[in-house]
PDB file of C-alpha atoms in Angstrom:
ATOM      1  CA  UNK A  12     -13.592  11.749 -49.625  1.00  0.00           C
ATOM      2  CA  UNK A  13     -14.678  14.102 -46.810  1.00  0.00           C
ATOM      3  CA  UNK A  14     -17.101  11.468 -45.526  1.00  0.00           C
ATOM      4  CA  UNK A  15     -14.407   8.783 -45.663  1.00  0.00           C
ATOM      5  CA  UNK A  16     -12.055  11.107 -43.763  1.00  0.00           C
ATOM      6  CA  UNK A  17     -14.719  11.833 -41.143  1.00  0.00           C
ATOM      7  CA  UNK A  18     -15.500   8.116 -40.835  1.00  0.00           C
ATOM      8  CA  UNK A  19     -11.790   7.292 -40.390  1.00  0.00           C
ATOM      9  CA  UNK A  20     -11.473  10.014 -37.734  1.00  0.00           C
ATOM     10  CA  UNK A  21     -14.522   8.596 -35.937  1.00  0.00           C
ATOM     11  CA  UNK A  22     -13.049   5.099 -36.061  1.00  0.00           C
ATOM     12  CA  UNK A  23      -9.753   6.390 -34.667  1.00  0.00           C
ATOM     13  CA  UNK A  24     -11.578   8.206 -31.861  1.00  0.00           C
ATOM     14  CA  UNK A  25     -13.496   4.981 -31.085  1.00  0.00           C
ATOM     15  CA  UNK A  26     -10.234   2.985 -31.055  1.00  0.00           C
ATOM     16  CA  UNK A  27      -8.683   5.541 -28.685  1.00  0.00           C
ATOM     17  CA  UNK A  28     -11.779   5.369 -26.459  1.00  0.00           C
ATOM     18  CA  UNK A  29     -11.513   1.558 -26.306  1.00  0.00           C
ATOM     19  CA  UNK A  30      -7.776   1.751 -25.593  1.00  0.00           C
ATOM     20  CA  UNK A  31      -8.444   4.285 -22.828  1.00  0.00           C
ATOM     21  CA  UNK A  32     -11.091   2.023 -21.261  1.00  0.00           C
ATOM     22  CA  UNK A  33      -8.675  -0.931 -21.369  1.00  0.00           C
ATOM     23  CA  UNK A  34      -5.928   1.186 -19.771  1.00  0.00           C
ATOM     24  CA  UNK A  35      -8.366   2.293 -17.034  1.00  0.00           C
ATOM     25  CA  UNK A  36      -9.440  -1.313 -16.382  1.00  0.00           C
ATOM     26  CA  UNK A  37      -5.795  -2.382 -16.196  1.00  0.00           C
ATOM     27  CA  UNK A  38      -5.050   0.521 -13.819  1.00  0.00           C
ATOM     28  CA  UNK A  39      -7.945  -0.615 -11.576  1.00  0.00           C
ATOM     29  CA  UNK A  40      -6.534  -4.173 -11.519  1.00  0.00           C
ATOM     30  CA  UNK A  41      -3.111  -2.761 -10.637  1.00  0.00           C
ATOM     31  CA  UNK A  42      -4.608  -0.646  -7.841  1.00  0.00           C
ATOM     32  CA  UNK A  43      -6.288  -3.769  -6.421  1.00  0.00           C
ATOM     33  CA  UNK A  44      -2.936  -5.599  -6.648  1.00  0.00           C
ATOM     34  CA  UNK A  45      -1.292  -2.700  -4.776  1.00  0.00           C
ATOM     35  CA  UNK A  46      -3.918  -2.871  -2.008  1.00  0.00           C
ATOM     36  CA  UNK A  47      -3.511  -6.662  -1.774  1.00  0.00           C
ATOM     37  CA  UNK A  48       0.294  -6.377  -1.670  1.00  0.00           C
ATOM     38  CA  UNK A  49       0.050  -3.706   1.054  1.00  0.00           C
ATOM     39  CA  UNK A  50      -2.311  -5.941   3.091  1.00  0.00           C
ATOM     40  CA  UNK A  51       0.078  -8.888   2.681  1.00  0.00           C
ATOM     41  CA  UNK A  52       3.019  -6.717   3.759  1.00  0.00           C
ATOM     42  CA  UNK A  53       1.056  -5.554   6.838  1.00  0.00           C
ATOM     43  CA  UNK A  54       0.068  -9.155   7.700  1.00  0.00           C
ATOM     44  CA  UNK A  55       3.697 -10.268   7.282  1.00  0.00           C
ATOM     45  CA  UNK A  56       4.819  -7.457   9.602  1.00  0.00           C
ATOM     46  CA  UNK A  57       2.202  -8.406  12.207  1.00  0.00           C
ATOM     47  CA  UNK A  58       3.289 -12.057  12.056  1.00  0.00           C
ATOM     48  CA  UNK A  59       6.936 -11.022  12.426  1.00  0.00           C
ATOM     49  CA  UNK A  60       6.015  -8.932  15.501  1.00  0.00           C
ATOM     50  CA  UNK A  61       4.111 -11.889  16.977  1.00  0.00           C
ATOM     51  CA  UNK A  62       7.169 -14.097  16.423  1.00  0.00           C
ATOM     52  CA  UNK A  63       9.398 -11.474  18.084  1.00  0.00           C
ATOM     53  CA  UNK A  64       7.087 -11.368  21.104  1.00  0.00           C
ATOM     54  CA  UNK A  65       6.966 -15.181  21.277  1.00  0.00           C
ATOM     55  CA  UNK A  66      10.775 -15.321  21.035  1.00  0.00           C
ATOM     56  CA  UNK A  67      11.145 -12.866  23.938  1.00  0.00           C
ATOM     57  CA  UNK A  68       8.685 -14.871  26.041  1.00  0.00           C
ATOM     58  CA  UNK A  69      10.557 -18.080  25.209  1.00  0.00           C
ATOM     59  CA  UNK A  70      13.892 -16.467  26.134  1.00  0.00           C
ATOM     60  CA  UNK A  71      12.459 -15.191  29.434  1.00  0.00           C
ATOM     61  CA  UNK A  72      11.122 -18.661  30.169  1.00  0.00           C
ATOM     62  CA  UNK A  73      14.506 -20.199  29.285  1.00  0.00           C
ATOM     63  CA  UNK A  74      16.214 -17.765  31.700  1.00  0.00           C
ATOM     64  CA  UNK A  75      13.778 -18.808  34.428  1.00  0.00           C
ATOM     65  CA  UNK A  76      14.565 -22.438  33.713  1.00  0.00           C
ATOM     66  CA  UNK A  77      18.305 -21.761  33.907  1.00  0.00           C
ATOM     67  CA  UNK A  78      17.828 -20.257  37.393  1.00  0.00           C
ATOM     68  CA  UNK A  79      15.881 -23.342  38.508  1.00  0.00           C
ATOM     69  CA  UNK A  80      18.832 -25.477  37.302  1.00  0.00           C
ATOM     70  CA  UNK A  81      20.760 -24.772  40.537  1.00  0.00           C
ATOM     71  CA  UNK A  82      18.468 -27.306  42.308  1.00  0.00           C
ATOM     72  CA  UNK A  83      19.454 -30.991  42.597  1.00  0.00           C
ATOM     73  CA  UNK A  84      20.853 -33.041  39.653  1.00  0.00           C
ATOM     74  CA  UNK A  85      17.603 -34.595  38.480  1.00  0.00           C
ATOM     75  CA  UNK A  86      15.898 -31.220  38.577  1.00  0.00           C
ATOM     76  CA  UNK A  87      18.885 -29.655  36.782  1.00  0.00           C
ATOM     77  CA  UNK A  88      18.755 -32.290  34.030  1.00  0.00           C
ATOM     78  CA  UNK A  89      15.035 -31.756  33.492  1.00  0.00           C
ATOM     79  CA  UNK A  90      15.568 -27.993  33.366  1.00  0.00           C
ATOM     80  CA  UNK A  91      18.339 -28.477  30.779  1.00  0.00           C
ATOM     81  CA  UNK A  92      16.042 -30.551  28.611  1.00  0.00           C
ATOM     82  CA  UNK A  93      13.350 -27.906  28.809  1.00  0.00           C
ATOM     83  CA  UNK A  94      15.884 -25.148  28.064  1.00  0.00           C
ATOM     84  CA  UNK A  95      16.977 -27.137  24.989  1.00  0.00           C
ATOM     85  CA  UNK A  96      13.356 -27.409  23.849  1.00  0.00           C
ATOM     86  CA  UNK A  97      12.948 -23.649  24.335  1.00  0.00           C
ATOM     87  CA  UNK A  98      16.198 -22.989  22.421  1.00  0.00           C
ATOM     88  CA  UNK A  99      14.937 -25.083  19.506  1.00  0.00           C
ATOM     89  CA  UNK A 100      11.592 -23.298  19.624  1.00  0.00           C
ATOM     90  CA  UNK A 101      13.385 -19.929  19.709  1.00  0.00           C
ATOM     91  CA  UNK A 102      15.539 -20.881  16.712  1.00  0.00           C
ATOM     92  CA  UNK A 103      12.429 -21.948  14.826  1.00  0.00           C
ATOM     93  CA  UNK A 104      10.711 -18.664  15.748  1.00  0.00           C
ATOM     94  CA  UNK A 105      13.790 -16.719  14.591  1.00  0.00           C
ATOM     95  CA  UNK A 106      13.943 -18.649  11.305  1.00  0.00           C
ATOM     96  CA  UNK A 107      10.237 -18.009  10.790  1.00  0.00           C
ATOM     97  CA  UNK A 108      10.725 -14.299  11.595  1.00  0.00           C
ATOM     98  CA  UNK A 109      13.522 -14.156   8.993  1.00  0.00           C
ATOM     99  CA  UNK A 110      11.217 -15.755   6.407  1.00  0.00           C
ATOM    100  CA  UNK A 111       8.507 -13.236   7.330  1.00  0.00           C
ATOM    101  CA  UNK A 112      10.954 -10.345   6.986  1.00  0.00           C
ATOM    102  CA  UNK A 113      11.898 -11.596   3.509  1.00  0.00           C
ATOM    103  CA  UNK A 114       8.185 -11.868   2.662  1.00  0.00           C
ATOM    104  CA  UNK A 115       7.702  -8.254   3.869  1.00  0.00           C
ATOM    105  CA  UNK A 116      10.545  -7.071   1.627  1.00  0.00           C
ATOM    106  CA  UNK A 117       9.127  -9.025  -1.328  1.00  0.00           C
ATOM    107  CA  UNK A 118       5.598  -7.698  -0.668  1.00  0.00           C
ATOM    108  CA  UNK A 119       6.954  -4.127  -0.473  1.00  0.00           C
ATOM    109  CA  UNK A 120       8.817  -4.612  -3.785  1.00  0.00           C
ATOM    110  CA  UNK A 121       5.656  -6.038  -5.387  1.00  0.00           C
ATOM    111  CA  UNK A 122       3.615  -3.088  -4.089  1.00  0.00           C
ATOM    112  CA  UNK A 123       6.200  -0.658  -5.529  1.00  0.00           C
ATOM    113  CA  UNK A 124       6.200  -2.481  -8.891  1.00  0.00           C
ATOM    114  CA  UNK A 125       2.378  -2.460  -8.947  1.00  0.00           C
ATOM    115  CA  UNK A 126       2.408   1.297  -8.246  1.00  0.00           C
ATOM    116  CA  UNK A 127       4.916   1.904 -11.037  1.00  0.00           C
ATOM    117  CA  UNK A 128       2.788  -0.125 -13.472  1.00  0.00           C
ATOM    118  CA  UNK A 129      -0.320   1.816 -12.425  1.00  0.00           C
ATOM    119  CA  UNK A 130       1.529   5.106 -13.027  1.00  0.00           C
ATOM    120  CA  UNK A 131       2.637   3.891 -16.455  1.00  0.00           C
ATOM    121  CA  UNK A 132      -0.979   2.990 -17.301  1.00  0.00           C
ATOM    122  CA  UNK A 133      -2.149   6.420 -16.083  1.00  0.00           C
ATOM    123  CA  UNK A 134       0.450   8.099 -18.322  1.00  0.00           C
ATOM    124  CA  UNK A 135      -0.568   5.936 -21.301  1.00  0.00           C
ATOM    125  CA  UNK A 136      -4.223   6.750 -20.665  1.00  0.00           C
ATOM    126  CA  UNK A 137      -3.507  10.491 -20.592  1.00  0.00           C
ATOM    127  CA  UNK A 138      -1.568  10.245 -23.872  1.00  0.00           C
ATOM    128  CA  UNK A 139      -4.428   8.291 -25.461  1.00  0.00           C
ATOM    129  CA  UNK A 140      -6.967  10.870 -24.233  1.00  0.00           C
ATOM    130  CA  UNK A 141      -4.831  13.734 -25.539  1.00  0.00           C
ATOM    131  CA  UNK A 142      -4.563  12.005 -28.939  1.00  0.00           C
ATOM    132  CA  UNK A 143      -8.335  11.371 -28.960  1.00  0.00           C
ATOM    133  CA  UNK A 144      -8.986  15.050 -28.125  1.00  0.00           C
ATOM    134  CA  UNK A 145      -6.640  16.075 -30.964  1.00  0.00           C
ATOM    135  CA  UNK A 146      -8.501  13.785 -33.354  1.00  0.00           C
ATOM    136  CA  UNK A 147     -11.856  15.174 -32.212  1.00  0.00           C
ATOM    137  CA  UNK A 148     -10.617  18.749 -32.701  1.00  0.00           C
ATOM    138  CA  UNK A 149      -9.285  17.873 -36.156  1.00  0.00           C
ATOM    139  CA  UNK A 150     -12.596  16.209 -37.018  1.00  0.00           C
ATOM    140  CA  UNK A 151     -14.665  19.233 -35.925  1.00  0.00           C
ATOM    141  CA  UNK A 152     -12.341  21.483 -37.943  1.00  0.00           C
ATOM    142  CA  UNK A 153     -12.902  19.223 -40.974  1.00  0.00           C
ATOM    143  CA  UNK A 154     -16.665  19.364 -40.423  1.00  0.00           C
ATOM    144  CA  UNK A 155     -16.585  23.148 -40.053  1.00  0.00           C
ATOM    145  CA  UNK A 156     -14.630  23.340 -43.332  1.00  0.00           C
ATOM    146  CA  UNK A 157     -17.095  20.977 -44.973  1.00  0.00           C
ATOM    147  CA  UNK A 158     -19.991  23.270 -43.984  1.00  0.00           C
TER     148      UNK A 158
END
């Protein structure tokens, strides 16, 4: 009976060890996901900044074109057409910047969720280790009794 008890305790300790290893592996995957999400968020922010800069350049160019409009009619018409093209380009850049901002928000939320999952895995791992330590202590007490 003592041997069966000891064997059962050993099996439980082994099961806890395996569970702990799985939790650690999962935590590592989550950490990698957090890093990836952070990189994606940073890339999204950089793209949004590039779009902002492009939009400002386009607006400056459009303002220049509007000033040139005061020339003769043909020149004015050409300038208007260019200004329209710049306006469309600016609108596209703004729409793209809005999409990028949404992607940044989503990436930040994903990073936060990944961090929360990693913390939950850490907590689970600590509980499993504590349980395994308890089992080991109980087992050594049993063995000491048996001696």
